Coordinates of C-alpha atoms in Angstrom, one line a residue:
Chain A
M1 CA -52.6 73.4 -23.2
Q2 CA -50.9 73.5 -26.6
W3 CA -47.1 73.9 -26.4
E4 CA -44.6 75.3 -28.8
T5 CA -41.0 74.3 -28.8
V6 CA -38.4 77.0 -29.5
I7 CA -34.9 76.1 -30.6
G8 CA -31.7 77.9 -31.4
L9 CA -28.5 76.2 -32.3
E10 CA -24.9 76.9 -31.7
V11 CA -22.7 75.0 -34.1
H12 CA -19.0 74.6 -33.6
A13 CA -17.4 74.0 -37.0
Q14 CA -13.7 73.1 -36.9
L15 CA -12.0 75.0 -39.6
S16 CA -10.0 73.0 -42.1
T17 CA -6.6 74.8 -41.6
R18 CA -3.4 72.9 -41.6
S19 CA -2.1 74.6 -38.4
K20 CA -3.8 75.9 -35.3
I21 CA -5.5 79.2 -34.9
F22 CA -2.7 80.9 -32.8
S23 CA 0.3 78.5 -33.2
G24 CA 2.2 76.6 -35.9
A25 CA 1.3 73.2 -34.5
S26 CA -0.5 70.7 -36.8
T27 CA -4.2 70.1 -36.6
A28 CA -4.1 66.7 -38.1
Y29 CA -6.5 64.2 -36.5
G30 CA -5.3 61.1 -34.6
A31 CA -1.8 62.0 -33.6
S32 CA -0.3 60.4 -30.5
P33 CA -1.1 62.4 -27.3
N34 CA 0.5 65.8 -27.1
A35 CA 2.6 65.3 -30.2
Q36 CA 0.9 68.4 -31.6
A37 CA 0.9 70.6 -28.6
C38 CA 3.5 73.3 -28.8
T39 CA 4.6 76.0 -26.3
V40 CA 1.7 78.3 -27.2
D41 CA -0.9 75.5 -26.8
L42 CA 0.7 74.5 -23.5
A43 CA 0.6 78.2 -22.3
L44 CA 4.2 78.2 -21.3
P45 CA 5.3 81.5 -19.9
G46 CA 6.3 84.2 -22.3
V47 CA 4.7 82.9 -25.5
L48 CA 2.3 84.9 -27.6
P49 CA -0.5 83.9 -30.0
V50 CA -0.2 84.8 -33.6
L51 CA -3.4 84.7 -35.6
N52 CA -3.7 82.2 -38.6
H53 CA -4.6 83.9 -41.9
G54 CA -6.4 80.8 -43.1
A55 CA -8.7 80.7 -40.1
V56 CA -9.8 84.3 -40.7
E57 CA -10.3 83.7 -44.4
R58 CA -12.6 80.7 -43.7
A59 CA -14.7 82.8 -41.2
V60 CA -15.1 85.5 -43.8
K61 CA -16.2 83.0 -46.4
L62 CA -19.0 81.8 -44.1
G63 CA -20.0 85.4 -43.6
L64 CA -20.2 85.9 -47.3
A65 CA -22.2 82.7 -47.8
V66 CA -24.8 83.7 -45.3
G67 CA -25.0 87.3 -46.3
G68 CA -23.8 88.5 -42.9
K69 CA -21.8 91.6 -42.0
I70 CA -18.1 91.3 -41.9
N71 CA -16.8 93.3 -38.9
S72 CA -13.5 95.2 -39.2
P73 CA -11.9 95.7 -36.9
S74 CA -12.9 92.5 -35.1
I75 CA -11.8 91.9 -31.5
F76 CA -10.5 88.8 -29.7
A77 CA -11.5 88.4 -26.0
R78 CA -10.5 86.1 -23.1
K79 CA -13.2 83.9 -21.8
N80 CA -12.0 83.0 -18.3
Y81 CA -12.5 79.7 -16.7
F82 CA -10.3 77.1 -15.0
Y83 CA -10.2 73.6 -16.4
P84 CA -7.0 71.6 -17.1
D85 CA -7.8 71.0 -20.8
L86 CA -7.3 74.8 -21.2
P87 CA -3.9 75.5 -19.6
K88 CA -4.0 79.3 -20.0
G89 CA -7.0 79.6 -17.6
Y90 CA -8.9 81.3 -20.4
Q91 CA -10.1 80.5 -23.9
I92 CA -9.4 83.0 -26.6
S93 CA -12.7 83.7 -28.2
Q94 CA -14.7 86.8 -29.4
Y95 CA -17.3 88.6 -27.5
E96 CA -18.4 92.1 -28.6
T97 CA -17.2 92.2 -32.2
P98 CA -17.2 88.8 -33.8
V99 CA -15.9 88.4 -37.4
V100 CA -19.5 87.9 -38.7
E101 CA -22.8 89.4 -37.5
G102 CA -26.2 88.6 -38.8
G103 CA -27.0 86.8 -42.0
S104 CA -29.4 83.9 -42.6
I105 CA -29.7 80.4 -43.9
R106 CA -32.6 79.2 -46.1
I107 CA -33.6 75.6 -45.3
R108 CA -36.0 73.1 -46.8
V109 CA -38.1 71.4 -44.2
P110 CA -39.2 67.8 -44.8
G111 CA -42.9 67.4 -44.1
A112 CA -44.7 64.3 -42.8
S113 CA -43.6 61.0 -44.3
G114 CA -40.9 62.4 -46.6
A115 CA -43.1 65.0 -48.2
D116 CA -41.7 68.5 -48.9
G117 CA -42.7 70.8 -46.0
G118 CA -41.6 74.0 -47.7
E119 CA -38.9 76.6 -47.1
K120 CA -37.9 78.5 -44.0
V121 CA -35.4 81.2 -43.3
V122 CA -33.3 80.8 -40.1
R123 CA -31.6 84.0 -39.1
L124 CA -28.1 84.0 -37.6
V125 CA -26.9 86.1 -34.7
R126 CA -23.2 85.8 -35.3
A127 CA -20.2 83.6 -36.2
H128 CA -17.1 84.1 -34.2
L129 CA -13.6 82.6 -34.1
E130 CA -12.2 80.8 -31.1
E131 CA -9.8 78.1 -30.1
D132 CA -10.8 74.6 -29.1
A133 CA -9.8 73.1 -25.7
G134 CA -7.8 69.8 -25.2
K135 CA -9.2 66.5 -24.1
S136 CA -9.5 65.1 -20.6
L137 CA -9.3 61.3 -20.1
H138 CA -10.8 60.3 -16.8
E139 CA -10.2 56.6 -16.8
D140 CA -7.4 54.4 -15.9
F141 CA -4.9 56.8 -14.4
H142 CA -5.0 55.7 -10.8
G143 CA -7.3 58.5 -9.7
M144 CA -5.7 61.2 -11.9
T145 CA -7.0 62.8 -15.1
G146 CA -4.9 62.5 -18.3
I147 CA -4.7 65.6 -20.5
D148 CA -4.1 65.5 -24.2
L149 CA -3.6 69.0 -25.6
N150 CA -3.4 68.1 -29.3
R151 CA -6.9 69.6 -29.9
A152 CA -6.1 72.7 -27.8
G153 CA -5.9 75.7 -30.2
T154 CA -7.7 74.1 -33.1
P155 CA -9.6 76.8 -34.9
L156 CA -13.4 76.8 -34.4
L157 CA -16.1 78.9 -35.9
E158 CA -19.0 79.1 -33.6
I159 CA -22.1 79.8 -35.6
V160 CA -25.1 81.0 -33.5
S161 CA -28.6 81.0 -34.8
E162 CA -31.6 83.0 -33.6
P163 CA -34.2 80.9 -31.8
D164 CA -36.1 80.5 -35.1
M165 CA -36.8 76.8 -35.1
R166 CA -40.0 75.3 -33.9
S167 CA -39.4 71.5 -34.0
S168 CA -36.6 69.0 -33.9
T169 CA -37.3 68.4 -37.6
E170 CA -36.5 72.1 -38.4
A171 CA -33.5 72.0 -36.2
V172 CA -32.1 69.0 -38.0
A173 CA -32.9 70.5 -41.4
Y174 CA -31.0 73.7 -40.4
A175 CA -28.0 71.7 -39.0
K176 CA -27.9 69.6 -42.2
T177 CA -28.1 72.7 -44.4
L178 CA -25.3 74.4 -42.5
H179 CA -23.2 71.2 -42.5
S180 CA -23.5 70.9 -46.3
L181 CA -22.8 74.7 -46.7
V182 CA -19.5 74.6 -44.7
R183 CA -18.3 71.7 -46.7
W184 CA -19.5 73.3 -50.0
I185 CA -17.4 76.4 -49.4
G186 CA -14.5 74.3 -48.2
I187 CA -14.1 75.7 -44.7
C188 CA -14.7 72.5 -42.6
D189 CA -14.5 68.8 -43.5
G190 CA -17.8 68.2 -41.6
N191 CA -16.6 64.9 -40.1
M192 CA -18.9 64.5 -37.2
Q193 CA -17.3 61.3 -35.8
E194 CA -14.1 63.2 -35.4
G195 CA -15.9 66.1 -33.8
S196 CA -15.4 68.6 -36.7
F197 CA -19.0 69.7 -36.5
R198 CA -20.7 69.8 -33.1
C199 CA -24.1 71.2 -32.1
D200 CA -25.4 72.7 -28.9
A201 CA -29.1 73.1 -28.8
N202 CA -30.9 75.8 -26.8
V203 CA -34.4 74.5 -26.1
S204 CA -37.4 76.1 -24.4
V205 CA -41.1 75.7 -24.6
R206 CA -44.0 78.2 -24.3
P207 CA -47.8 78.1 -24.7
R208 CA -48.7 78.2 -28.4
G209 CA -49.4 81.8 -29.4
S210 CA -47.3 83.4 -26.8
D211 CA -44.5 85.7 -28.0
R212 CA -42.4 85.5 -24.8
L213 CA -39.6 83.0 -24.7
G214 CA -39.6 80.4 -21.9
T215 CA -36.6 79.6 -19.8
R216 CA -34.1 77.6 -21.9
C217 CA -31.8 74.7 -21.3
E218 CA -28.7 74.2 -23.4
I219 CA -27.9 70.7 -24.5
K220 CA -24.2 70.3 -25.2
N221 CA -22.1 68.5 -27.7
L222 CA -24.6 66.7 -29.9
N223 CA -22.4 65.1 -32.6
S224 CA -25.0 63.4 -34.8
F225 CA -28.2 64.6 -36.5
R226 CA -30.1 61.7 -34.9
F227 CA -28.9 62.6 -31.4
L228 CA -29.8 66.3 -32.1
E229 CA -33.3 65.3 -33.0
K230 CA -33.8 62.9 -30.1
A231 CA -32.2 65.2 -27.5
I232 CA -34.5 68.1 -28.5
D233 CA -37.6 65.8 -28.5
Y234 CA -36.7 64.5 -25.0
E235 CA -35.9 67.9 -23.6
A236 CA -39.1 69.5 -24.9
R237 CA -41.2 66.7 -23.4
R238 CA -39.3 67.0 -20.1
Q239 CA -40.0 70.8 -19.9
I240 CA -43.6 70.5 -20.9
E241 CA -44.2 67.8 -18.2
L242 CA -42.5 70.0 -15.6
L243 CA -44.6 73.0 -16.5
E244 CA -47.8 71.0 -16.6
D245 CA -47.1 69.6 -13.2
G246 CA -46.9 73.2 -11.9
G247 CA -43.1 73.3 -11.8
T248 CA -40.6 75.8 -13.4
V249 CA -37.7 75.2 -15.8
Q250 CA -34.3 76.0 -14.4
Q251 CA -31.8 77.5 -16.8
Q252 CA -29.2 74.7 -17.1
T253 CA -26.6 73.1 -19.2
R254 CA -27.6 69.5 -19.9
L255 CA -26.0 66.5 -21.5
Y256 CA -27.7 64.0 -23.7
D257 CA -27.2 60.3 -23.0
P258 CA -27.8 58.4 -26.2
E259 CA -27.9 55.0 -24.4
R260 CA -30.8 56.0 -22.1
D261 CA -32.3 58.6 -24.5
E262 CA -32.5 61.3 -22.0
T263 CA -30.8 64.6 -21.0
R264 CA -29.2 65.2 -17.6
A265 CA -28.3 68.3 -15.8
M266 CA -24.6 69.0 -16.1
R267 CA -24.3 72.4 -14.4
S268 CA -26.6 75.4 -13.7
K269 CA -25.8 78.1 -16.2
E270 CA -23.2 80.5 -15.1
D271 CA -24.0 84.1 -16.1
A272 CA -22.2 85.5 -19.1
Q273 CA -20.3 87.8 -16.7
D274 CA -18.9 84.8 -14.8
Y275 CA -16.6 84.3 -17.7
R276 CA -15.3 87.8 -17.2
Y277 CA -14.7 88.4 -20.8
F278 CA -12.3 91.2 -21.7
P279 CA -10.3 92.1 -24.8
D280 CA -7.2 90.0 -25.1
P281 CA -4.2 92.3 -24.8
D282 CA -2.0 89.7 -26.6
L283 CA -4.0 90.2 -29.8
L284 CA -4.4 93.4 -31.7
P285 CA -7.7 94.4 -33.4
L286 CA -8.1 92.3 -36.5
E287 CA -8.6 94.3 -39.7
I288 CA -10.3 92.7 -42.6
S289 CA -9.9 95.0 -45.6
Q290 CA -12.6 95.4 -48.2
S291 CA -10.2 94.3 -50.9
W292 CA -9.6 91.1 -49.1
V293 CA -13.3 90.5 -48.7
A294 CA -13.8 91.4 -52.4
E295 CA -11.1 88.9 -53.4
L296 CA -12.7 86.1 -51.3
K297 CA -16.1 87.0 -52.7
S298 CA -15.0 86.7 -56.3
A299 CA -13.5 83.3 -55.6
M300 CA -16.7 81.9 -54.0
P301 CA -18.3 79.0 -55.7
E302 CA -22.0 79.1 -56.7
L303 CA -23.8 78.5 -53.4
P304 CA -26.0 75.4 -53.0
Q305 CA -29.2 77.5 -52.5
D306 CA -28.5 79.4 -55.7
M307 CA -27.7 76.3 -57.6
R308 CA -30.9 74.7 -56.4
V309 CA -32.9 77.5 -57.8
R310 CA -31.0 77.4 -61.1
L311 CA -31.6 73.6 -61.4
E312 CA -35.3 74.0 -60.9
R313 CA -35.5 77.0 -63.3
D314 CA -33.2 75.9 -66.1
Y315 CA -33.6 72.1 -66.0
G316 CA -37.2 71.9 -64.8
L317 CA -36.3 69.7 -61.9
S318 CA -38.5 69.4 -58.8
G319 CA -37.5 71.2 -55.6
Y320 CA -36.9 67.7 -54.1
D321 CA -34.5 66.6 -56.9
A322 CA -32.7 69.9 -56.9
A323 CA -32.2 69.8 -53.2
N324 CA -30.9 66.2 -53.3
L325 CA -28.5 67.0 -56.1
T326 CA -27.0 70.0 -54.2
T327 CA -26.4 68.3 -50.8
D328 CA -22.7 68.4 -51.6
R329 CA -20.5 69.8 -54.2
E330 CA -19.2 66.4 -55.6
T331 CA -22.8 65.4 -56.4
A332 CA -23.7 68.7 -57.9
E333 CA -20.6 68.8 -60.1
Y334 CA -21.1 65.1 -61.2
Y335 CA -24.7 65.8 -62.1
E336 CA -23.8 68.9 -64.2
M337 CA -21.2 66.9 -66.1
V338 CA -23.7 64.2 -66.9
V339 CA -26.2 66.8 -68.1
S340 CA -23.5 68.5 -70.2
Q341 CA -23.4 65.3 -72.3
L342 CA -27.1 64.8 -72.5
P343 CA -28.5 68.4 -72.4
S344 CA -31.8 67.2 -73.9
D345 CA -32.9 65.4 -70.8
P346 CA -31.8 66.8 -67.5
K347 CA -34.7 65.0 -65.7
L348 CA -33.5 61.6 -66.9
C349 CA -30.0 62.5 -65.7
A350 CA -31.4 63.5 -62.3
N351 CA -33.4 60.3 -62.0
W352 CA -30.3 58.2 -62.6
V353 CA -28.0 60.1 -60.3
T354 CA -30.5 60.3 -57.4
G355 CA -31.9 56.8 -58.1
E356 CA -29.3 54.3 -59.2
I357 CA -26.1 56.1 -58.2
F358 CA -27.4 57.2 -54.7
G359 CA -28.9 53.7 -54.2
Y360 CA -25.7 51.8 -55.0
L361 CA -23.5 54.2 -53.0
N362 CA -25.9 53.9 -50.1
D363 CA -25.9 50.1 -50.3
E364 CA -22.1 50.0 -50.2
G365 CA -21.8 52.7 -47.6
K366 CA -19.8 54.9 -49.9
S367 CA -19.7 58.7 -50.2
F368 CA -20.2 60.4 -53.6
G369 CA -16.4 61.0 -53.9
E370 CA -16.0 57.2 -54.1
C371 CA -18.4 56.7 -57.0
P372 CA -16.7 54.2 -59.3
L373 CA -18.5 55.4 -62.5
S374 CA -17.5 58.7 -64.2
P375 CA -20.1 61.2 -65.4
A376 CA -19.1 60.3 -68.9
Q377 CA -19.7 56.6 -68.4
L378 CA -23.2 57.2 -66.9
A379 CA -24.0 59.7 -69.7
Q380 CA -23.2 57.2 -72.4
L381 CA -25.6 54.7 -70.9
L382 CA -28.3 57.4 -70.8
V383 CA -27.6 58.3 -74.4
R384 CA -28.2 54.7 -75.3
I385 CA -31.7 54.8 -73.7
K386 CA -32.5 58.1 -75.5
D387 CA -31.4 56.8 -78.9
G388 CA -33.5 53.6 -78.5
T389 CA -30.5 51.2 -78.4
I390 CA -31.7 49.8 -75.1
S391 CA -34.8 50.1 -72.9
G392 CA -34.8 51.6 -69.5
K393 CA -35.2 48.2 -68.0
I394 CA -32.2 46.7 -69.8
A395 CA -30.3 49.9 -68.9
K396 CA -30.6 49.0 -65.2
E397 CA -29.0 45.6 -65.9
V398 CA -26.2 47.3 -67.9
F399 CA -25.7 49.8 -65.1
R400 CA -25.4 46.9 -62.6
Q401 CA -22.6 45.4 -64.7
M402 CA -20.9 48.7 -65.3
W403 CA -20.9 49.3 -61.5
A404 CA -19.4 45.9 -60.8
K405 CA -16.7 46.3 -63.5
A406 CA -15.7 49.8 -62.5
S407 CA -15.5 48.7 -58.9
E408 CA -13.0 45.9 -59.6
P409 CA -9.5 46.9 -58.9
A410 CA -6.9 46.3 -61.7
S411 CA -5.6 42.8 -61.2
G412 CA -2.4 41.4 -62.5
A413 CA -0.5 42.0 -65.7
G414 CA -2.5 42.7 -68.8
S415 CA -5.8 43.4 -67.1
R416 CA -6.9 46.9 -66.4
S417 CA -9.5 48.5 -64.3
Q418 CA -12.7 49.4 -66.1
R419 CA -12.7 52.7 -64.1
G420 CA -12.7 55.5 -66.6
V421 CA -13.2 53.4 -69.7
E422 CA -15.5 55.8 -71.5
N423 CA -17.4 53.3 -73.7
L424 CA -18.0 50.8 -70.9
A425 CA -21.8 50.9 -71.5
D426 CA -21.4 50.2 -75.2
E427 CA -18.9 47.4 -74.5
I428 CA -21.4 45.6 -72.2
I429 CA -24.4 46.2 -74.6
E430 CA -22.4 44.9 -77.5
S431 CA -20.7 41.9 -75.9
Q432 CA -24.0 40.6 -74.4
G433 CA -26.2 41.4 -77.3
L434 CA -28.5 43.6 -75.3
K435 CA -29.4 45.9 -78.1
Q436 CA -33.1 46.4 -78.7
I437 CA -34.5 44.6 -81.8
S438 CA -35.1 47.5 -84.0
D439 CA -35.3 45.5 -87.3
S440 CA -39.1 45.4 -87.8
G441 CA -38.8 42.3 -90.0
E442 CA -37.3 40.4 -87.2
L443 CA -39.8 41.7 -84.7
E444 CA -42.7 40.8 -87.0
K445 CA -41.5 37.2 -87.3
L446 CA -41.4 37.0 -83.5
I447 CA -44.9 38.5 -83.2
T448 CA -46.4 36.1 -85.8
R449 CA -45.0 33.2 -83.8
V450 CA -46.4 34.5 -80.5
I451 CA -49.8 35.0 -82.1
A452 CA -49.7 31.4 -83.4
E453 CA -48.8 30.0 -80.0
N454 CA -51.3 32.0 -78.0
S455 CA -54.5 31.5 -79.9
R456 CA -56.6 31.7 -76.7
S457 CA -55.4 35.2 -75.9
V458 CA -55.9 36.2 -79.5
D459 CA -59.5 34.9 -79.4
E460 CA -60.2 36.7 -76.1
F461 CA -58.8 40.0 -77.5
R462 CA -60.9 39.6 -80.6
A463 CA -63.9 39.0 -78.3
G464 CA -63.2 42.4 -76.8
K465 CA -61.0 41.7 -73.8
E466 CA -58.4 44.5 -73.7
K467 CA -56.5 42.6 -71.0
A468 CA -55.6 39.9 -73.4
F469 CA -53.7 42.4 -75.5
N470 CA -51.4 43.1 -72.6
A471 CA -50.8 39.4 -72.1
L472 CA -49.7 39.1 -75.7
V473 CA -47.4 42.1 -75.4
G474 CA -45.9 40.4 -72.4
Q475 CA -45.3 37.2 -74.3
V476 CA -43.6 39.1 -77.1
M477 CA -41.3 40.9 -74.7
K478 CA -40.5 37.6 -73.1
A479 CA -39.7 36.0 -76.4
A480 CA -37.5 39.0 -77.2
K481 CA -35.8 38.7 -73.8
G482 CA -36.8 42.3 -73.0
K483 CA -34.9 43.7 -76.0
A484 CA -37.9 44.8 -78.0
N485 CA -39.1 48.4 -78.1
P486 CA -42.5 48.3 -76.4
A487 CA -44.0 51.0 -78.5
Q488 CA -43.0 49.2 -81.7
V489 CA -44.4 45.9 -80.3
N490 CA -47.7 47.5 -79.5
E491 CA -48.0 49.0 -83.0
I492 CA -47.1 45.8 -84.9
L493 CA -49.2 43.6 -82.7
K494 CA -52.3 45.8 -83.0
K495 CA -51.8 45.8 -86.8
K496 CA -51.5 42.1 -87.0
L497 CA -54.4 41.3 -84.8
T498 CA -56.8 43.6 -86.7
E499 CA -55.7 42.3 -90.1
Chain B
M1 CA -21.9 101.5 -7.6
S2 CA -21.4 99.5 -4.4
L3 CA -20.0 96.1 -3.9
S4 CA -20.8 93.6 -1.2
L5 CA -18.4 91.3 0.7
D6 CA -20.2 88.3 -0.9
E7 CA -19.5 89.7 -4.3
V8 CA -15.8 90.1 -3.4
K9 CA -15.7 86.5 -2.3
R10 CA -17.4 85.3 -5.5
I11 CA -15.1 87.1 -7.8
A12 CA -12.1 85.9 -5.8
N13 CA -13.4 82.3 -6.2
L14 CA -13.9 82.7 -9.9
A15 CA -10.4 84.0 -10.3
R16 CA -9.1 81.2 -8.0
I17 CA -7.6 83.8 -5.6
E18 CA -7.6 82.8 -2.0
V19 CA -8.9 85.6 0.2
V20 CA -8.9 85.0 3.9
E21 CA -11.7 86.5 6.0
E22 CA -9.6 89.5 7.3
E23 CA -8.4 90.4 3.8
G24 CA -12.0 90.5 2.5
S25 CA -13.0 93.8 3.9
A26 CA -9.7 95.5 3.0
I27 CA -10.1 94.3 -0.6
L28 CA -13.7 95.5 -0.6
A29 CA -12.6 99.0 0.4
Q30 CA -9.9 99.0 -2.3
L31 CA -12.3 97.8 -5.0
T32 CA -14.9 100.3 -3.9
D33 CA -12.3 103.1 -4.3
I34 CA -11.6 101.8 -7.8
F35 CA -15.3 101.7 -8.7
S36 CA -15.8 105.3 -7.5
L37 CA -12.9 106.4 -9.8
I38 CA -14.7 104.6 -12.7
E39 CA -17.9 106.3 -11.7
Q40 CA -16.2 109.6 -11.9
M41 CA -14.8 108.8 -15.4
Q42 CA -18.2 107.7 -16.6
A43 CA -19.4 111.3 -16.3
V44 CA -17.3 112.1 -19.3
D45 CA -19.2 112.2 -22.6
T46 CA -17.7 109.5 -24.7
S47 CA -20.5 109.2 -27.2
A48 CA -18.3 110.3 -30.1
V49 CA -15.4 108.0 -29.1
S50 CA -15.3 104.4 -30.3
P51 CA -14.3 101.8 -27.6
M52 CA -10.6 101.0 -27.5
S53 CA -9.7 97.4 -27.4
H54 CA -5.9 97.9 -27.4
S55 CA -3.6 100.6 -26.2
Q56 CA -1.7 100.8 -29.4
D57 CA -3.3 101.9 -32.7
V58 CA -1.9 99.0 -34.7
R59 CA -3.5 96.1 -36.4
Q60 CA -3.1 92.3 -35.9
R61 CA -0.5 90.7 -38.2
L62 CA -1.5 87.4 -39.6
R63 CA 0.6 84.2 -39.8
E64 CA 0.5 82.1 -43.0
D65 CA -1.4 78.8 -42.4
A66 CA 1.6 76.4 -42.3
V67 CA 2.8 73.9 -39.8
T68 CA 6.0 75.2 -38.3
E69 CA 6.1 73.4 -34.9
M70 CA 7.6 69.9 -34.6
D71 CA 6.8 67.3 -32.0
Q72 CA 8.7 68.2 -28.8
H73 CA 6.5 66.6 -26.3
E74 CA 9.3 64.7 -24.6
L75 CA 11.2 67.9 -23.9
F76 CA 8.1 69.7 -22.7
Q77 CA 7.1 66.8 -20.5
S78 CA 10.5 66.5 -18.9
I79 CA 9.4 69.4 -16.6
A80 CA 5.8 68.1 -16.0
P81 CA 5.1 66.8 -12.5
Q82 CA 3.5 63.6 -13.8
V83 CA 3.2 62.0 -17.2
E84 CA 1.8 58.7 -18.5
M85 CA 1.5 57.4 -22.0
G86 CA 2.2 60.9 -23.4
L87 CA -0.6 62.4 -21.3
Y88 CA -0.1 65.1 -18.7
L89 CA -1.6 63.8 -15.4
V90 CA -3.5 66.3 -13.2
P91 CA -5.6 65.9 -10.1
K92 CA -9.0 64.4 -11.0
V93 CA -11.5 66.9 -12.3
I94 CA -15.0 65.8 -13.2
E95 CA -17.8 68.3 -13.2

């Protein structure tokens, strides 16, 4: 039987507020245990939660970015369960009226072997605000569990998709698009190592062509795109094998073990009613006024999907280039600044940003924010290719040197960092004599010499062997140390050989 | 709507309320009474009334996003039964 995998994702994005969602404790990462757990986070008697303006603002921004409905009033609810990393005995979350309902995200799906697999729209169910729990440490406390409540009360936005994805590739493309969107609109730092962006995947399988959903399992806390992909692939295989052997899938919460590349049952799924949700009497209905929404809307940056379309339309870039350049805002802004200085060739600019710059950053394990070269520095180099001062090949060598110089820290008195020196490209071209030979007299002399020294190739060419011509061009380029303009060499050489 | 004794026990367990065997049936009777009252109320036509989530008709006030709480963990932990390396220690819980 042919099987189809059906996937929905729940993403927990930690909102980038300074303070917690219901208290004035700091959310900074890496503090010593419980240094950032105040009376509200500890659930001491008599304390009350007060909602953080910044958390609501970020939730509304996501709603605007995905075209969802912003609910007003929006209601907070208690989700009841007992676990020591949640000292109140309940988590404040949202149930019936989340801040955001509906909306969608457009993703680009990679096809086989890196090809473009086209676009797909993933619908969202909702996005709701809630508080994170603390951390339990189970080791080394002579049979006890250690509790750190620094993370308790950190604002989370849980973004729930419809089960619209049909492969782990689509699920990863969706997660990556959402990851870049939350960073783009500045609501989450997206740091997956620190747990700022965590995915739960709901996976089920069904016979291809069926429109009924199979029983699903939820895989918890996938904190890398690779684990997300592998966990889904494993889980789909497990369910298919189970069904093909005549078994049934039990609805379960499962954990992915990256070391053994498998998922394991964690607990059978409690019904939603088990959490006994009810509106939290400590919190009043949240009103989000239309004027507030309008204000946030007017301050929204151009969204990546809109920018992608614009780059394709206005600059004639391929969908692939446009998508690459809009993966994060730093890259997109950098690219636009390069183009602003070389508006005649946006494609050349795109090639250098996605080629050389991405390549060098990747080799050094740096993010785009750490790029040592300014857009103006790159633009000057590209202008020198365009105006014929250097060839594209020499430009790569100049780029290598520019990168090295700009990466050097300023050292000692009198020396200065090359970072930000605008005419860095010109300085390198000038000081090393890398300019193309544009003086045709000089070039002619060079060519005459090459013809004299390569009489065999010349004879072969005259006998009708086209290949011999290329060998002669190669000799001229070699003699010119790559600094000759190939088109000009062709022209002069042809003229001289047919004289 | 009728409730069974098993459901009473399950709810009690979820809420971490200890209910001994003799109390069970008394609680069942009380809850059944409450449910019948709810049933009575459900006969009222509320289609034109929006659900109320809070008893007062006021809106949530928001707090500015600023850190106002300082580190007082030593004070808070002075009343904790057991503490080590800044962590609160609790009986072992692993799912």
